[in-house]
Short mmCIF file of C-alpha atoms and ligand atoms in Angstrom, two decimals:
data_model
loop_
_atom_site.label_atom_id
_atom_site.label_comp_id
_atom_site.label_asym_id
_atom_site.label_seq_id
_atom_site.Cartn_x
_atom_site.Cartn_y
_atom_site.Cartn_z
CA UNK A 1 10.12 -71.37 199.50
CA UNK A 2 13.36 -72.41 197.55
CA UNK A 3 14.72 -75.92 197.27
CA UNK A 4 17.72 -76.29 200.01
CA UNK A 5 20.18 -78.72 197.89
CA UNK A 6 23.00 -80.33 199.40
CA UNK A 7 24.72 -81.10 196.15
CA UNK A 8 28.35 -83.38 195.87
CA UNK A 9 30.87 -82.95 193.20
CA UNK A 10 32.98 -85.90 192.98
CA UNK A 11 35.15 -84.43 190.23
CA UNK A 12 37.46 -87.40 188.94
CA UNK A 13 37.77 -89.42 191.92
CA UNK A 14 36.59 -93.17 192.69
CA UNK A 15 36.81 -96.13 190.68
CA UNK A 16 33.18 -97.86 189.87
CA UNK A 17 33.22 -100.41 193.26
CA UNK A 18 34.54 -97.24 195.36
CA UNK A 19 31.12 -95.02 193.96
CA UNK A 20 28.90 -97.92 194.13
CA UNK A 21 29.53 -98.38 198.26
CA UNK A 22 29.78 -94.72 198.47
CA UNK A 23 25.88 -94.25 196.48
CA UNK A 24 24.80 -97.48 199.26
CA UNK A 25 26.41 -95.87 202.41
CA UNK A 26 24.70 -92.67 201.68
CA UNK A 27 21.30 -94.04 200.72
CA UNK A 28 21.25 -96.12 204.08
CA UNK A 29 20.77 -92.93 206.19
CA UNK A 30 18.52 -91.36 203.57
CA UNK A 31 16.41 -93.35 201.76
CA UNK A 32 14.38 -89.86 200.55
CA UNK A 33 14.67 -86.24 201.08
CA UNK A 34 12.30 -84.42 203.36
CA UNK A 35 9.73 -81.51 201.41
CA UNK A 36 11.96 -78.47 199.90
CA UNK A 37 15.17 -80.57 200.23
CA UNK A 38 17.39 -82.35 197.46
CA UNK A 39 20.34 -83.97 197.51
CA UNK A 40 22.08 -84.04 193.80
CA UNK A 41 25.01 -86.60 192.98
CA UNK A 42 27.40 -84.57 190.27
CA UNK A 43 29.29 -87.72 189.40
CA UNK A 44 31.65 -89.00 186.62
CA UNK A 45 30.06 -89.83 183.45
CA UNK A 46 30.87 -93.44 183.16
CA UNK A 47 28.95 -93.43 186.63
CA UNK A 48 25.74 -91.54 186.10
CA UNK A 49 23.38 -94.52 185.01
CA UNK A 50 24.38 -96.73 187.98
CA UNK A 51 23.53 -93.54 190.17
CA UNK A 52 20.51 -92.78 188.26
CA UNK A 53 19.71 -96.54 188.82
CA UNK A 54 20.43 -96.64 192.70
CA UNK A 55 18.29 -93.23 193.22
CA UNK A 56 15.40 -94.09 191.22
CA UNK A 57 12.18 -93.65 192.85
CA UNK A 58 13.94 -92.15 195.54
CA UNK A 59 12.06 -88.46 196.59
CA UNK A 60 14.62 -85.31 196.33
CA UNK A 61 17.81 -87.79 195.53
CA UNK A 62 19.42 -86.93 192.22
CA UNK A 63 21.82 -87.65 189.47
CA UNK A 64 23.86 -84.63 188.06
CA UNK A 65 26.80 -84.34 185.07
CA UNK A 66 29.71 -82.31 185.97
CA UNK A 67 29.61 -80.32 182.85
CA UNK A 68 28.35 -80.98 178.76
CA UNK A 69 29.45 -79.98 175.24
CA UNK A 70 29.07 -76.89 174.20
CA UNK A 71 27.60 -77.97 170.90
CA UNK A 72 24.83 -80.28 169.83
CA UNK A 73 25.34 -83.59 168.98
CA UNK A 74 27.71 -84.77 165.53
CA UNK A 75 31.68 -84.90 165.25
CA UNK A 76 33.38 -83.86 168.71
CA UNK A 77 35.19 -86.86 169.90
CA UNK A 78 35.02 -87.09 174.04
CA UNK A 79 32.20 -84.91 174.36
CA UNK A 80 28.70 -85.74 175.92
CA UNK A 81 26.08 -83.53 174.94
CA UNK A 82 22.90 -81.76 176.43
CA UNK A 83 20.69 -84.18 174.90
CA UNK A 84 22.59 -86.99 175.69
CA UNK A 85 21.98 -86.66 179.12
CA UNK A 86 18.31 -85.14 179.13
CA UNK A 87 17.92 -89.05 176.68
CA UNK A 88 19.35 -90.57 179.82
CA UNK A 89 16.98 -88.29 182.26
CA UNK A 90 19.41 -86.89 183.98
CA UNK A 91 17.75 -83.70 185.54
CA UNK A 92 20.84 -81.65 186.51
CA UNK A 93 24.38 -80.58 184.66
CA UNK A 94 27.53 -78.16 186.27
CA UNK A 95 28.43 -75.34 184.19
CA UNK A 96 31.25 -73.21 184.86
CA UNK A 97 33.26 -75.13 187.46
CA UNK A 98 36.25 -73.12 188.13
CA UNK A 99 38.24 -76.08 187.48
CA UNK A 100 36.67 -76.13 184.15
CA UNK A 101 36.77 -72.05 183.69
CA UNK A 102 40.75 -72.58 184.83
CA UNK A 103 41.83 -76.18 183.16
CA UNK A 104 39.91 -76.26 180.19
CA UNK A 105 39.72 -72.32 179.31
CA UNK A 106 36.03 -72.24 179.39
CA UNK A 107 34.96 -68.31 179.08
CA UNK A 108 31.69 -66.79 179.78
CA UNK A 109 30.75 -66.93 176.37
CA UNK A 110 31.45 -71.00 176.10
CA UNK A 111 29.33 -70.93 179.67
CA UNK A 112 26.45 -69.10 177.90
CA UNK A 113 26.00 -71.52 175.05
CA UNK A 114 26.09 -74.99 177.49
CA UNK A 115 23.12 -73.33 179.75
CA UNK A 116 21.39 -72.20 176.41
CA UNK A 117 22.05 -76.07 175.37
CA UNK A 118 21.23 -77.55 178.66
CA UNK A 119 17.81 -75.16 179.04
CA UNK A 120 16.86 -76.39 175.42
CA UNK A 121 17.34 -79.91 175.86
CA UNK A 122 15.29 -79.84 179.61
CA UNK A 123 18.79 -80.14 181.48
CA UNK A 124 18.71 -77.77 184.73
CA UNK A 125 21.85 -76.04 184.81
CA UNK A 126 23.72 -75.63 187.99
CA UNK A 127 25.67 -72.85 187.29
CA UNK A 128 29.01 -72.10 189.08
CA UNK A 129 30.58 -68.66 189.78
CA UNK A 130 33.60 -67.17 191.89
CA UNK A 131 36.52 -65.11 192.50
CA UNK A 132 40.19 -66.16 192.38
CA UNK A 133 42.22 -65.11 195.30
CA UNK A 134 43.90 -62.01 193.67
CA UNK A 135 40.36 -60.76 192.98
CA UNK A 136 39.20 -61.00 196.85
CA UNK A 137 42.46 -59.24 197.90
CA UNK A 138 41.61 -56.27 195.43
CA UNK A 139 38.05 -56.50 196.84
CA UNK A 140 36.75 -56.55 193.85
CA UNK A 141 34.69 -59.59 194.42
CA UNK A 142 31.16 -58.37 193.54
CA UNK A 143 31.91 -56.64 190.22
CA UNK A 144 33.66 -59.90 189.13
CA UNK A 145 31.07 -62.79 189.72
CA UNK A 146 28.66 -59.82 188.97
CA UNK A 147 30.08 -60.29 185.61
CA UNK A 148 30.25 -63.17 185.37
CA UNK A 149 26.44 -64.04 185.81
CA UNK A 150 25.59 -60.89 183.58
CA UNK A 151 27.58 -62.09 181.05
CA UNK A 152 26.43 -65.64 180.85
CA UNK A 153 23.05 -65.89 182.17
CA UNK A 154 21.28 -62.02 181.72
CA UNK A 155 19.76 -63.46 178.27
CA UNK A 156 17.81 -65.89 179.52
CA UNK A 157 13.63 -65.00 180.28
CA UNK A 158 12.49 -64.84 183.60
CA UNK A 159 10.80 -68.13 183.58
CA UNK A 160 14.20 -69.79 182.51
CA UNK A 161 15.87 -68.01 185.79
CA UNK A 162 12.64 -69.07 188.12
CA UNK A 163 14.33 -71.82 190.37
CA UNK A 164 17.73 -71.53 189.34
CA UNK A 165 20.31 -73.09 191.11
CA UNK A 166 23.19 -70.54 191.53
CA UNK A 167 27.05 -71.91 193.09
CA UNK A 168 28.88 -69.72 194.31
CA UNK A 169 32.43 -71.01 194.56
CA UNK A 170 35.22 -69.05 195.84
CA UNK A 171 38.09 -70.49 193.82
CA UNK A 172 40.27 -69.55 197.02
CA UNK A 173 38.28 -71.64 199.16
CA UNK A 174 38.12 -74.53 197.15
CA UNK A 175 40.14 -77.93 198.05
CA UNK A 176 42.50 -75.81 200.49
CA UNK A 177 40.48 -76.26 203.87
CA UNK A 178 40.08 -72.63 203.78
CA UNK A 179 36.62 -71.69 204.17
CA UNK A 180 35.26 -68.11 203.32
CA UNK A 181 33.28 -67.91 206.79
CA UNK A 182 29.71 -67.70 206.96
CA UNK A 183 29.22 -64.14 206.97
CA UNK A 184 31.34 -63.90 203.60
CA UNK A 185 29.18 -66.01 202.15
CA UNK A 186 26.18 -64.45 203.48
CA UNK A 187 27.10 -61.19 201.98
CA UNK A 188 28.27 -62.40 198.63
CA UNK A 189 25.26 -64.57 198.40
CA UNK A 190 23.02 -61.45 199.21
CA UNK A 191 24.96 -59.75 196.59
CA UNK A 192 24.11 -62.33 193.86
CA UNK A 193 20.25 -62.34 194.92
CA UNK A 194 20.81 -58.56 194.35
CA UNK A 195 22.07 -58.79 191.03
CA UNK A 196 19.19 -60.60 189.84
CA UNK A 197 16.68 -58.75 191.56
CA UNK A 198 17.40 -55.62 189.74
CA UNK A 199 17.06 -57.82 186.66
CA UNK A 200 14.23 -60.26 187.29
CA UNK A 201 12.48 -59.00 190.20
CA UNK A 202 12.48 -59.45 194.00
CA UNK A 203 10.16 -63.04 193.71
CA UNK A 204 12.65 -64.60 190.78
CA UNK A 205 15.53 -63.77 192.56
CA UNK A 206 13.69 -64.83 195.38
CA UNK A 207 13.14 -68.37 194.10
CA UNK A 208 16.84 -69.08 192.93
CA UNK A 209 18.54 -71.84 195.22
CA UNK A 210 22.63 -69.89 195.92
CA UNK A 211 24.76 -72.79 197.05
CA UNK A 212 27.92 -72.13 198.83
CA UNK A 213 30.78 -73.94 197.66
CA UNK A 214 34.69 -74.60 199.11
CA UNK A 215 35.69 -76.65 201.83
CA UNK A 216 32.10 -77.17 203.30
CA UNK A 217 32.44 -80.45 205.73
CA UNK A 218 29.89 -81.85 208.25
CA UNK A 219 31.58 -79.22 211.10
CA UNK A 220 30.84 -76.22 209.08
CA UNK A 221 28.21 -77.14 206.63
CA UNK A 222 24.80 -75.94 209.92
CA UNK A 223 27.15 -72.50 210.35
CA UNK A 224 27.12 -71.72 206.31
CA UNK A 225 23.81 -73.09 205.91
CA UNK A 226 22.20 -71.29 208.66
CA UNK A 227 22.61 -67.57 206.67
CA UNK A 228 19.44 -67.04 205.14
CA UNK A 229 20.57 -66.33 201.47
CA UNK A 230 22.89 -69.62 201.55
CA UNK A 231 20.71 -72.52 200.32
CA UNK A 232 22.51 -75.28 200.70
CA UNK A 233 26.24 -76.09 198.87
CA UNK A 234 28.07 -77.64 196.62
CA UNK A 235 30.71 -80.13 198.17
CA UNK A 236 34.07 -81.54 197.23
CA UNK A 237 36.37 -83.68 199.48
CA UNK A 238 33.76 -84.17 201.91
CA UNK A 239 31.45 -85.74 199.53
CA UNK A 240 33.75 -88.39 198.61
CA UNK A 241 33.00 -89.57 202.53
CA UNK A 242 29.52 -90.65 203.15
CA UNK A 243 29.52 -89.70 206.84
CA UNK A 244 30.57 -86.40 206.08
CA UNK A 245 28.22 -85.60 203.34
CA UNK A 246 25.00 -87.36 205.58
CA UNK A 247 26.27 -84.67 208.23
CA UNK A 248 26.37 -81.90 205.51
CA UNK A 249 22.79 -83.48 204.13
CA UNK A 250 21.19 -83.07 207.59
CA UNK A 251 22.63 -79.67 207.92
CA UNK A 252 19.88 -78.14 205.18
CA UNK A 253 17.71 -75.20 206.78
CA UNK A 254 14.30 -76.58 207.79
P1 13P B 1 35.91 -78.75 198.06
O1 13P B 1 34.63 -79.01 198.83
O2 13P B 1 36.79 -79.94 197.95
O3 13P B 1 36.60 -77.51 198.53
O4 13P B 1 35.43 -78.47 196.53
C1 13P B 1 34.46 -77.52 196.31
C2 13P B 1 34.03 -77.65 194.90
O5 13P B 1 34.76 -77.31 193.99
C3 13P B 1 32.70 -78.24 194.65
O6 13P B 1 32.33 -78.07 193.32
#
């Protein structure tokens, strides 16, 4: 069976005293995650060793970056690299945030070369796709996360894409309260599974953990979670509230 992750994204938010009671709220209601479940803290850099500290030990809780240098260590002031973080242990790293794909210009090509980086150094990549809102209208969705994932991912072996964690983000859906609804997920989440089938085979694609991301809260988090090609999301805004992402971390499919 595929992990079920209930992963937060704080993005830039919270000063260090603000993530430290956040990290203690949350690890009052769970001090470990049930079999087949993680929960995975994508926080900012200056906070991933107090996080790593606070979760160690801790079964299924982990620390994540939100993204890493496209390059190996040497002259690239403000950048933290793939090995950096696998030297700190951190298990997990975002690639391909919209925000990042949108603010920062990051193309599938950039993508491909942080996953090879973050594969090389030990660093599991959680790798983010996801149509903008003028793509949806056309209903051209498929063909352009299809794309997406071909273009930054279809290199890798099928041992490197056994147990992949897939986020599908909707860029429409993200921040603006406006959920895709379950079924939308459900059918471009089946989609994705597709995709790599025809590549890898039914039992990779099969093994690959898609989380739904955009305006998941505690409310919606059972409904999404409940379609059985959604495996869990990637939160926002509702992570940044510990009641709301204990809600969405006891909405995982048993
Ligand atoms: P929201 O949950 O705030 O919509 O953000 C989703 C997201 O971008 C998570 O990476």
């Amino acid at each position: 069976m595929r992990k079920q992750i209930a992963a937060a994204n704080w993005k830039m938010n919270l000063d260090l005293k603000g993530a430290e009671k956040l990290m203690d709220e949350i690890l009052e209601q769970y001090q470990e995650m049930p079999d087949g479940h993680q929960a995975i803290f994508a926080v900012p850099f200056p906070y991933l060793l107090m996080v790593q500290d606070k979760l160690s030990g801790r079964k299924g809780l982990y620390a994540a970056a939100q993204n890493c240098a496209a390059t190996g260590n040497g002259a690239y002031t403000g950048e933290v690299s793939a090995d950096m973080l696998k030297g700190m242990n951190i298990p997990y790293v975002i690639i391909g945030h919209s925000e990042r794909r949108e603010y920062y210009h990051e193309d599938n090509q950039v993508l491909t070369r942080k996953t090879d980086l973050a594969l090389a150094a030990g660093v599991s990549p959680i790798f983010c796709c996801g149509e903008p809102l003028h793509i949806r209208e056309a209903g051209t969705q498929n063909r352009y996360v299809e794309q997406q994932l071909t273009e930054s991912l279809f290199h890798l072996s099928a041992d490197q894409i056994t147990g992949f964690i897939i986020a599908y983000e909707p860029i429409w859906a993200i921040g603006t309260g406006k959920t895709a609804s379950s079924d939308q997920a459900q059918e471009m989440h089946r989609h994705i599974r597709s995709v790599f089938a025809a590549k890898y085979g039914d039992a990779v694609a099969g093994s690959i953990s898609i989380l739904y991301g955009g305006s998941v809260k505690a409310a919606n988090a059972a409904d999404i979670f409940g379609k059985p090609d959604v495996d869990g999301g990637l939160v926002g805004g509702a992570s940044l509230v510990a009641t709301e992402f204990v809600g969405i971390m006891n909405s995982l499919k048993k």
